[in-house]
Amino acid sequence: MSVSPSLAPDWLLPPDDANALAAGVWPTAAKRDDEGVLRFAGVPATDLRDRFGTPLYVVDEDEVRTHARRTLAAFRSATEPYGVQARVYYAGKAFLCAEVVRWVTGEGLAVDVCTGGELAVALAAGADPARLGFHGNNKSVAELQNAVDVGIGSIVLDSWIELERLAAILERRTADDAPAQAVLVRVNSGVHAETHEFLATAHEDQKFGFTLEEAPAVVARIRELPALVFAGLHCHIGSQIFGTAGFEESAARIVELHATLLAGGEIPVLNLGGGFGIAYTSADDPTPIEALASGIVDAVARECEVRGIPMPDLAFEPGRAIVGQAGVTLYEVGTTKPVEIGAGAQRLYVSVDGGMSDNARPALYGAQFSARIASRVSEAAPALVRVVGKHCESGDIVVDAEYLPADIVPGDVLAVPATGAYCFSLASNYNYVARPPVVAVRDGSARIIVRGVSVDDLLAHDAGLDETPAFGGDDDATEGAG
């Protein structure tokens, strides 16, 4: 097969070995056994396929725990020289289920939720409500009421309506000794992260937070209300960010606002969000979490020193950086098809039994992923392929460009790494395709931690099937037909 170099993106180079696993992209414990089968925490991919079917989300528990511990240690180590505390919230939107809540809280992390549903999962899993933060740009009255009732640790306010909505709820409380509710104010620093437009969350023309100019009036209103405690400012500049430059610039702007607001009282916390990037392909070079932590914390310390103000405690909200690398999605190859592109060049399309219903990120953001045959090794030359799903969409792409052995065939198990974040969370049943289960692997064993959604489950939700409709029962209904 002739492959035009122009069909491959500039960053993708033909590999010396199309079976090799790029370091930092796959779970640390992912390795091939003597038969060439990929094992995850000691469990063969073929066994996972045979036992649970495909598509299948696989999450390495130890990898999640390791990243949680490492992240917490990095920020605590960075803040310790300055005599302030660091709190790390796991951003539940990346991937939330009861077991993940238990893993991250067991490693010392708090949890950030952004809907009533995520709050319900965290509470059901046993999370301490005092160690939960509640985000969201449209929290309903019922959601806010429930958060207050369970004793949520903090609520991040996103609009004037939400502020007054929460104030009204607190005014209706009957207990005289009810504690005041801690709130943070989400502020857009105006720093644009180097990421997809839909992932950048600190520019002015978007739905989250208040402008820097609005924030003082918001804080003044909070301080007027005895049932609220202004705990600090919050800023999140985007997702999948490499380097510290954006965080440092954002910190400078937020610390300036923080310093201005100190005239009205103490401000114990500054929350700088998350968005730390991971490697999806061998071309990605994410900044180690230790370097991120020290760079961001040092920047805050410098800005505080310049202004002669005490440094507040700091909070951060990584999600992808905790679970992203821990996840792998397994598929089975259904068809392969060489497609003529022109000038004698071909692209090999590899169709798998999932697609945009289990990984919407390529369609949403143009996200890039890697892939490897997981059921065997091959000596065949690398071929440029595009891995696509089974949905009725030309944009149903799982891996836009990758080099795989040219002899890939139907029945091969294909593994796509770095799918621990935002794949399960964004999953759907488009085209009435079943939603995959999530399986956790650890120490050579595997167990389901989230059940899949089968076609039978979907049919059970279809109220139109509760009773069998009677068609053609009225003779008059067929008059004139034909």
Short mmCIF file of N, CA, C and O in Angstrom, two decimals, residues 11 40 49 60 90 110 130 170 184 197-198 247 278 297 326-327 331 337 363 375 379 381 419 436:
data_model
loop_
_atom_site.label_atom_id
_atom_site.label_comp_id
_atom_site.label_asym_id
_atom_site.label_seq_id
_atom_site.Cartn_x
_atom_site.Cartn_y
_atom_site.Cartn_z
N TRP A 11 3.21 15.90 13.17
CA TRP A 11 3.73 15.39 14.44
C TRP A 11 3.84 13.87 14.47
O TRP A 11 4.50 13.31 15.35
N PHE A 40 -3.08 -5.37 31.25
CA PHE A 40 -3.31 -4.18 32.05
C PHE A 40 -3.41 -4.59 33.50
O PHE A 40 -4.31 -5.33 33.88
N ARG A 49 -11.71 -8.88 26.90
CA ARG A 49 -12.65 -8.94 25.79
C ARG A 49 -13.60 -10.13 25.93
O ARG A 49 -14.81 -10.01 25.78
N ASP A 60 -7.09 1.41 35.41
CA ASP A 60 -6.10 0.86 36.32
C ASP A 60 -6.21 1.60 37.66
O ASP A 60 -5.86 2.78 37.77
N TYR A 90 -10.43 16.61 43.42
CA TYR A 90 -10.55 15.84 42.19
C TYR A 90 -11.74 16.37 41.41
O TYR A 90 -12.86 16.42 41.94
N ALA A 110 -9.97 16.04 48.12
CA ALA A 110 -11.37 16.45 48.19
C ALA A 110 -11.97 16.21 46.81
O ALA A 110 -11.28 15.78 45.88
N ALA A 130 -18.30 18.00 53.76
CA ALA A 130 -17.49 19.17 54.09
C ALA A 130 -16.25 19.27 53.20
O ALA A 130 -15.61 20.33 53.15
N LEU A 170 -30.82 30.40 52.25
CA LEU A 170 -30.24 30.49 53.58
C LEU A 170 -31.12 31.31 54.53
O LEU A 170 -31.17 31.05 55.73
N LEU A 184 -17.16 30.69 47.14
CA LEU A 184 -16.11 31.31 46.36
C LEU A 184 -16.77 32.00 45.17
O LEU A 184 -17.89 31.66 44.79
N GLU A 197 -11.06 26.13 21.53
CA GLU A 197 -11.91 27.25 21.97
C GLU A 197 -12.92 26.81 23.02
O GLU A 197 -13.19 27.53 23.98
N PHE A 198 -13.52 25.62 22.85
CA PHE A 198 -14.55 25.18 23.78
C PHE A 198 -13.97 24.73 25.12
O PHE A 198 -14.70 24.53 26.08
N PHE A 247 -0.97 29.86 33.58
CA PHE A 247 -1.34 29.86 34.99
C PHE A 247 -0.69 31.03 35.73
O PHE A 247 -1.30 31.66 36.58
N ILE A 278 -2.28 16.04 29.77
CA ILE A 278 -1.65 14.72 29.77
C ILE A 278 -1.23 14.38 28.35
O ILE A 278 -1.59 15.07 27.39
N VAL A 297 2.69 27.88 42.28
CA VAL A 297 2.75 28.36 43.67
C VAL A 297 3.79 29.46 43.81
O VAL A 297 3.55 30.48 44.49
N ALA A 326 -4.82 6.56 33.27
CA ALA A 326 -5.21 5.28 33.86
C ALA A 326 -6.20 4.51 32.99
O ALA A 326 -6.42 3.32 33.21
N GLY A 327 -6.83 5.18 32.02
CA GLY A 327 -7.89 4.55 31.25
C GLY A 327 -7.47 4.09 29.87
O GLY A 327 -6.68 4.76 29.19
N TYR A 331 -11.52 -2.20 21.86
CA TYR A 331 -12.48 -2.42 20.79
C TYR A 331 -12.11 -3.71 20.06
O TYR A 331 -10.99 -4.21 20.17
N LYS A 337 -10.68 -1.13 5.39
CA LYS A 337 -10.99 -0.70 4.02
C LYS A 337 -9.94 0.28 3.53
O LYS A 337 -9.83 1.40 4.05
N ALA A 363 -14.71 14.15 17.94
CA ALA A 363 -15.76 14.88 17.23
C ALA A 363 -15.98 16.27 17.84
O ALA A 363 -16.23 17.24 17.12
N SER A 375 -4.18 -7.67 20.99
CA SER A 375 -4.32 -9.13 21.06
C SER A 375 -3.13 -9.88 20.50
O SER A 375 -3.06 -11.12 20.62
N GLU A 379 4.84 -8.43 12.77
CA GLU A 379 6.08 -8.03 12.11
C GLU A 379 5.80 -7.23 10.84
O GLU A 379 6.73 -6.84 10.13
N ALA A 381 4.88 -4.26 8.23
CA ALA A 381 5.31 -2.86 8.17
C ALA A 381 4.20 -1.95 8.68
O ALA A 381 3.01 -2.26 8.54
N THR A 419 -7.84 7.23 27.81
CA THR A 419 -9.29 7.47 27.70
C THR A 419 -9.97 7.47 29.07
O THR A 419 -11.19 7.34 29.16
N PRO A 436 -20.67 1.08 26.97
CA PRO A 436 -19.77 0.08 27.57
C PRO A 436 -19.75 0.15 29.10
O PRO A 436 -19.95 1.21 29.69
#
